[in-house]
C-alpha angles and dihedrals in degrees: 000000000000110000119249092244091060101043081046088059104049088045089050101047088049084057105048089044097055092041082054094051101031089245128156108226111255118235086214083043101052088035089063100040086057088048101056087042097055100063099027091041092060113044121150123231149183144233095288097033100261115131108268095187140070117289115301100218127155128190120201130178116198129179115235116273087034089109106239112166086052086053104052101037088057090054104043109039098068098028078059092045097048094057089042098250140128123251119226113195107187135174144177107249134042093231086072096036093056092041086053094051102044104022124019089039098042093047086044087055095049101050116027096051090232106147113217146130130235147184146181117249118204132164125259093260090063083062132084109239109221104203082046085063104034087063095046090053086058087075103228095282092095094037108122126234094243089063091044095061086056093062085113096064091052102281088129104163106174103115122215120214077240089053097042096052091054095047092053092047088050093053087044101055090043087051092056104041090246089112140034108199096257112137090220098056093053106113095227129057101255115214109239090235088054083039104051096049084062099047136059144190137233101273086054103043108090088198119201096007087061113098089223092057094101094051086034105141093207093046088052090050097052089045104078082039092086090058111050129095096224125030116203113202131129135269089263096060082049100054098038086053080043093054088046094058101271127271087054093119101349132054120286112268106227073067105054148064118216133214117198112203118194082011094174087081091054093092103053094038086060095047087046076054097060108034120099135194131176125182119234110212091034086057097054098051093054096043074056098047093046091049083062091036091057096035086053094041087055095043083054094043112032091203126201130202120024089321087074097036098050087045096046086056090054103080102038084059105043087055088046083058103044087055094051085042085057089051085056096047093050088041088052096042086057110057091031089052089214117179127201097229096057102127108261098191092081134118086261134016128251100283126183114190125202105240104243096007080283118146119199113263095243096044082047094052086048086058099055099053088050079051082056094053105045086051092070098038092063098046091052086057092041093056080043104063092025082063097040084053085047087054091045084081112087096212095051115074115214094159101274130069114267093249096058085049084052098058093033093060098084102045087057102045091052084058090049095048088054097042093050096048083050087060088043089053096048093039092055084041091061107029115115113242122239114250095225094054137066112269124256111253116237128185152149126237124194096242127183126235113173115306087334136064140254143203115228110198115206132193114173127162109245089223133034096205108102092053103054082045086051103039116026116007100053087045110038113091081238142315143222117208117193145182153139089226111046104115132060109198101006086296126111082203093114099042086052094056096040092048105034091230106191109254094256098053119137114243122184133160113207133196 
């Protein structure tokens, strides 16, 4: 049962909230607060204040204008604060998340005479990368060749007057505090090709090696993260840190209680999570393109030690791959019966799907030994930058300065990125499905590239219920899951099956 302290609290805090704002208390408002405290509010723990208990999950559905971020809110912080966890609100589209952060928390603050802190969460590629810019202002002329053969995994380098002039006013404005780096906070709408050769990813950031990392706007951004009681972010920030592990750039979540916002597209953004696709035809080329990357790269740099073997092994394998990728795309021609003349130009593609989620055992055989080879792949690449982080490190020798290890991690780690996806693809392709679970779905789809064809192979989970089990219900201190839209037909049965809520979960629908 929730103390009396606790319950004292959150009555307190609503009352003191609607006297603030001259508000009359809502039947549908106080129901769900009751609700919500009822199950975060009494969560059993043990010794060393880890739940002890089953899951501790509620489900509420809540008409809009019921207030439910007020609700909630109310509700879960100190509910939060009381067990000593964090709490994560997250929702599905930046328009909430932004009303939540400047607006619905700052006005709860205010008024309720709750005490908490709180900060937004986003990903790296909403953030400017500083050494990214640095080598574009230096308008193509000091660009290294190195970086030149990766053009083709996004190092494009040539500068436009129109470019130049936004990447000066950017440096400008960071220079003098009139900007942080955020994408969002930029004045002006930035075009996504202006905006993806600034940013970067994780397999690209070289973190604290980098020069920048002091002035870093990401870095500046996670900083304050550690210390706030309530963390905003969306569902897909959950489930990536999720699919890390947890606690990778949240909190962990043995030490959290969640909030889902907008929670009806849970479902569907986990299963986005864990689909996977690859083109045929694209990935060869590129396998193609990197072999003569990597044999040029080595007729520029003659490397000793384990730098210069790893890197000799690369293009003989990546060759070995793209002519097992061009068996696939025959194979797969063949039992689609694509034709290169299907109008391209319709509502949806030319799309073939395998009956039951079942390949056919030569094309899976085929699969497997692409799985192979992109295993290999990857952990060529993976030796690779773990190496060039190593050398980044003046006072260990690798073979290169520090400074050229330096610029040649992320080029490696994009090729490692690709050719990992590529091994998850063909892994989830050729796995055989449990008996007691729904089948992967696996499917083609007709796909252009350039004045040919190509063939886009596709393998997604039905359901993305065992996973947030899995993943995020059995292991989250507790959760809230909320929407205007959870039921269908008064039931909360589907959402049930599509989310894997745990059997004891808490379902109400409020007015």
């Amino acid at each position: 049962m929730i103390s009396n302290e606790l319950k004292s609290q959150i009555q307190g805090a609503y009352s003191r909230f609607l006297e603030a704002k001259s508000l009359k208390p809502r039947y549908g408002q106080r129901l769900m607060i009751a609700e919500v405290a009822k199950v975060l509010g009494d969560i059993a723990v043990d010794d060393e204040g880890r739940r002890s208990g089953e899951p501790a999950v509620v489900a509420v559905e809540a008409g809009t204008g019921t207030g439910k971020t007020v609700a909630y809110s109310l509700a879960s912080i100190p509910a939060a604060k009381a067990a000593g966890k964090r709490l994560v609100i997250a929702t599905a589209t930046v328009a909430l998340q932004e009303q939540i952060v400047f607006k619905d928390l700052p006005d709860l603050m205010r008024n309720s005479g709750l005490n908490f802190s709180f900060a937004l969460a986003k990903g790296r590629g909403r953030y400017l990368c500083l050494s990214k810019l640095d080598v574009l202002l230096q308008e193509g002329h000091a660009q290294t060749a190195t970086a030149q053969l990766f053009e083709e995994e996004g190092f494009r380098i040539e500068v436009d007057e129109a470019s130049q002039k936004l990447f000066t006013s950017m440096i400008e404005k960071l220079a003098g505090n009139k900007w942080d780096g955020d994408r969002d906070s930029w004045p002006q709408a930035l075009e996504d090709q202006d905006w993806s050769r600034l940013t970067t990813d994780h397999s690209q950031c070289t973190g604290r090696h980098c020069p920048n990392f002091g002035q870093c706007t990401f870095y500046k951004a996670r900083e304050g993260m550690g210390k706030v009681d309530v963390i905003v972010t969306n569902h897909d920030m959950v489930l990536a840190d999720l699919a890390l592990g947890g606690g990778a750039v949240l909190p962990d979540p043995r030490d959290t209680i969640y909030v889902f916002d907008e929670g009806h597209h849970l479902p569907d953004k986990a299963i986005g999570h864990f689909a996977h696709y690859t083109r045929l035809r694209s990935t060869a080329d590129w396998l193609e393109q990197t072999a003569k990357n990597l044999a040029k790269l080595l007729a520029q740099n003659p490397l000793p030690g384990d730098l210069g073997k790893f890197i000799e092994q690369v293009p003989e394998l990546a060759r070995e791959i793209k002519a097992q990728q061009q068996f696939m795309f025959s194979a797969c021609e063949q039992v689609a019966e694509f034709r290169p003349g299907e109008d391209m130009e319709g509502r949806e593609r030319p799309r073939y799907r395998f009956i039951g989620g079942v390949v056919p055992e030569h094309m899976r055989e085929m699969g497997i030994e692409l799985k192979k080879g992109f295993s290999r792949l990857t952990d060529l690449f993976t030796r690779l930058t773990e190496l060039l982080k190593e050398g980044m490190d003046a006072e260990v020798s690798i073979g290169i300065p520090s400074h050229q290890a330096e610029e040649w991690y992320p080029l490696f780690g994009s090729l490692q990125t690709r050719a990992q996806s590529n091994w998850e693809l063909w892994t989830a392709f050729t796995a055989e499905d449990p008996e007691d679970s729904p089948p992967m779905a696996r499917w083609l789809t007709l796909a252009e590239s350039g004045a040919l064809f190509d063939i886009e192979v596709n393998a997604s989970p039905i359901l993305a219920a065992e996973m947030l089990r899995r993943n995020l219900w059995s292991v989250a201190h507790g959760a809230l899951v909320t929407s205007a839209t959870l039921t269908a037909l008064g039931k909360f049965d589907r959402f049930r099956m599509r989310a894997g809520l745990p059997k004891l979960a808490v379902t109400a629908v409020v007015p």
